[in-house]
Amino acid sequence: MVISPLRRKVLRDLRRLWAQVLAIALVLAAGVATLILGNGAYSSLTETRARYYDTSRFADVFADVTRAPRALLADIKAIDGVLDAEARIVKLARPDLPGMAEPGSLLLVSLPDLAGAGLNRLYLRQGRMPDPDSHREILLSEGFASAHGLGPGAPLTVVMNGRRVEMQVTGIALSPEFIYALGPGDMMPDPRRFGIAWAPRASLEAAFNLDGAFSNVVLKVVPGVPADRVIAELDRLTARYGGMGATARKDQISHAFLDAELKQLSAMVKVLPPIFLLVAAMLVNMTLSRLVTLEREQIGLFKAIGYSSRAVSVHYLEFVLCISLIGVVIGLVAGAWLGAGLAGMYARFFSFPFLVFTRDPQVYGLAALVAVTSAAGGALRSVGQVARLPPAVAMLPAAPPAYQNRLGRFRPFPGLRQTGVMIARHLFHRPVRTLFSIFGVAMSVAILVASLWSTASINLMVDVTFFRAERQDALIAFATPQPARAVFAGRSLPGVLVAEPFRTVPARISHRGLSRRLAVTGRPQDPRLSRVLAPDLRPMAMPETGLILSQALSEALGVRPGDRVTVEFLEGARPKVSLPVSGLSIGYVGLGAAIDLSELNRIMGDGMLVSGLNLLIDTAGQDAFFAAVKAAPRTEFVTLKAMTVTRFKETLAENITVMITVYVSLATIIAVGVVYNFARIALSEQGRELASLRVLGFTRREVSGILMGELAIVVLVAQPLGWAIGYGIASAMVAAFSSDLYRVPFVIGRDVYATASLAVLAAALGSAWLVRGRIDRLDMIKVLKTRE
């Protein structure tokens, strides 16, 4: 195989400039990798979820009722647009485990009469399905079973409806309904304290006195039929049986949280890859423009001996394409590996039974095409210069730079030494390249600012949610609303210092065609434990009339204080009232609506009832409190703040550590690539000057100080620009991540800017150290003989 002279020159140039080539290729690779990483993980999770939902016949509509006869199921199936429906019993119970002092929760779900039938079909990991005629066999969710070391054949005591029942685990299963298994009152999945158990219908009918009845129904809707129309008819049928308002799949808690994560992945794909590819294009432009300047004589010789301008231009374009190819290969391998790892992490966190990791050729092809296009775009200007350069002109040395007109700018600064003038004139002589370098370094700072801000924001979120608003140590929820005397019973529990009642009623709040379904919380007029905070974080007293809405809910409904909203309560007599918005509160988790407890009970018209208690616990009596709560028959679930906060922080710390490590690595690649290329180009341009200074008696330190000074100015000037860009990116990310499920406060402290700058400065110092070594090894005689 005969290689043409121009192709051999490409290989020689790649070998000669290998360090700069590698720096550019790594920046390109980072862009390709993030593009594949985000798209790959997003496609994998989307495909996995879609396939899992399809094979398990995941429901489209979910509804809870107090007690409805099974005969109603025929009417529900007859609703226009309903493909299938399944009536179930879904109730909370408490597991009694020897090694678990604190109370936990177990959600019991009835199994269909026929194995493998119905909706939300289970994926059996281990063991077998329970015997339909047995009242002592259950399946456990994988997370709960693993947390407690339970497997097929293990005994488990469960408190159902106040009665202790000895059960036996027959198998371990997963369900599409609980991909994200969030316990009552929790913000993060805690498989140790919350799990799912599936049991034959007969056993749950007997335990909860629901013979011939159901408490939950799920529907499969004909594709293309609007879920809202089906929900309206379902609500009409279930209203008389204590229906609490049906929800579509998009509002089902597990599906909604997974959707939020996919939204974040999509946002990452839109933000990061363009940054890397833009910086790579700038680096290609800087490197190739200098290479063309240094090889003017060779370009002239090529054209003089018969090579066309097109052939010579293609030669330099091939050089850029080779760099792109190196970057694409590295990026494809790294992206596939990281994408599989990220998708696997999500699959474990979200309890998928399998992972469909899609290596879509279109995604890989798109990533490669975008990378090559961005690099070629950066080379267009230099390739155009090559094409337009006449041979006679090319073979002449380039005119020396003229600095005279620009020196006057620096005379007003007193005390500026000659070396300082040299630094300034070189930076201003190539303003476009200097600005490109500043922008490239700024982008590395911006990436870090846009990732590190989350730490302070999450700390504020935890502080406001768990220590300023929710100041209780424990929350007890009753299975059904209890009379006010339950408050006195709660105060008499061991270790309880303060007991504060609350009542929650499911409701639909609407305003001018917009509506949201949520729980309206009735609180004492001046709550001490579970407080509502104003946007300035001051506690708010409950108004005599009207609602206090969270800012998120007010924005979703488009209301302001003073406006009136329609509240349709979905419990008891289901009153429908018009209430004024008395104020707005701050809240980061879910949508909130608060009302005075007495006013809520007056509207409901069923007496002075409470749904639960917020408690302040003496740590010395904590164990006695746990034992008393476990023995209480009417307690549905207990939330412990300390454990919720610990689990929340552990989960976020793990995720944030991984993401920050990735972001720091990516920012380092940009910083090293930009600074190293800038320094190498500056060294090639100033080699003659620096060698002359060495001959005149300047020390290595003084000579290298000139080049290091240029780098220092570029890096330092880039810092505030990087802070501003990072602030903008972080602000856009906050807006993209916000949803009805949670809102992340936007907080960026000085420590974020300082940490980002220090990380980039460290990367820049490493690059400068590499170039400093080249300056120290400068062959003065060889450089001085170089023809300019």
CSV table of N, CA and C in Angstrom, one decimal, residues 10 19 56 99 129-131 224 286 322 425 472 497 502 529 550 577 676 705:
chain,number,residue,atom,x,y,z
A,10,VAL,N,0.8,14.0,7.4
A,10,VAL,CA,-0.3,14.0,8.5
A,10,VAL,C,0.2,13.1,9.7
A,19,ALA,N,1.1,15.7,22.0
A,19,ALA,CA,0.6,16.2,23.3
A,19,ALA,C,-0.6,17.1,23.1
A,56,SER,N,-45.6,-6.5,32.2
A,56,SER,CA,-46.3,-6.7,33.5
A,56,SER,C,-47.7,-6.1,33.5
A,99,GLY,N,-34.7,-7.8,65.2
A,99,GLY,CA,-33.5,-7.0,65.2
A,99,GLY,C,-33.9,-5.5,64.9
A,129,MET,N,-45.0,-18.5,44.3
A,129,MET,CA,-46.1,-17.6,44.7
A,129,MET,C,-46.8,-18.3,45.9
A,130,PRO,N,-47.5,-17.5,46.7
A,130,PRO,CA,-48.3,-18.1,47.8
A,130,PRO,C,-49.4,-19.0,47.3
A,131,ASP,N,-49.8,-19.9,48.2
A,131,ASP,CA,-50.9,-20.8,47.9
A,131,ASP,C,-52.2,-19.9,48.0
A,224,GLY,N,-54.9,5.6,23.5
A,224,GLY,CA,-55.5,6.7,22.7
A,224,GLY,C,-56.7,7.3,23.4
A,286,MET,N,-7.3,27.2,17.2
A,286,MET,CA,-6.0,27.8,17.7
A,286,MET,C,-4.8,27.0,17.2
A,322,CYS,N,-8.3,13.3,11.8
A,322,CYS,CA,-7.5,12.3,12.5
A,322,CYS,C,-7.7,12.5,14.0
A,425,ARG,N,1.6,42.7,25.4
A,425,ARG,CA,1.5,42.9,24.0
A,425,ARG,C,1.2,41.6,23.3
A,472,GLN,N,-40.7,18.0,64.6
A,472,GLN,CA,-41.1,16.9,65.5
A,472,GLN,C,-40.0,15.8,65.4
A,497,LEU,N,-42.9,14.3,75.0
A,497,LEU,CA,-42.9,15.6,75.7
A,497,LEU,C,-44.0,16.5,75.2
A,502,PHE,N,-52.9,16.9,64.0
A,502,PHE,CA,-53.1,17.3,62.6
A,502,PHE,C,-54.2,16.5,62.0
A,529,LEU,N,-44.6,22.3,66.3
A,529,LEU,CA,-43.7,21.3,65.8
A,529,LEU,C,-43.7,21.2,64.3
A,550,SER,N,-48.6,26.5,49.3
A,550,SER,CA,-47.1,26.5,49.0
A,550,SER,C,-46.9,27.3,47.7
A,577,VAL,N,-66.2,23.6,48.6
A,577,VAL,CA,-66.2,25.0,49.1
A,577,VAL,C,-65.3,25.9,48.4
A,676,TYR,N,-2.9,24.0,28.2
A,676,TYR,CA,-1.7,23.3,27.6
A,676,TYR,C,-1.6,23.8,26.2
A,705,GLY,N,8.9,32.9,33.4
A,705,GLY,CA,7.9,33.7,34.1
A,705,GLY,C,7.1,34.5,33.1
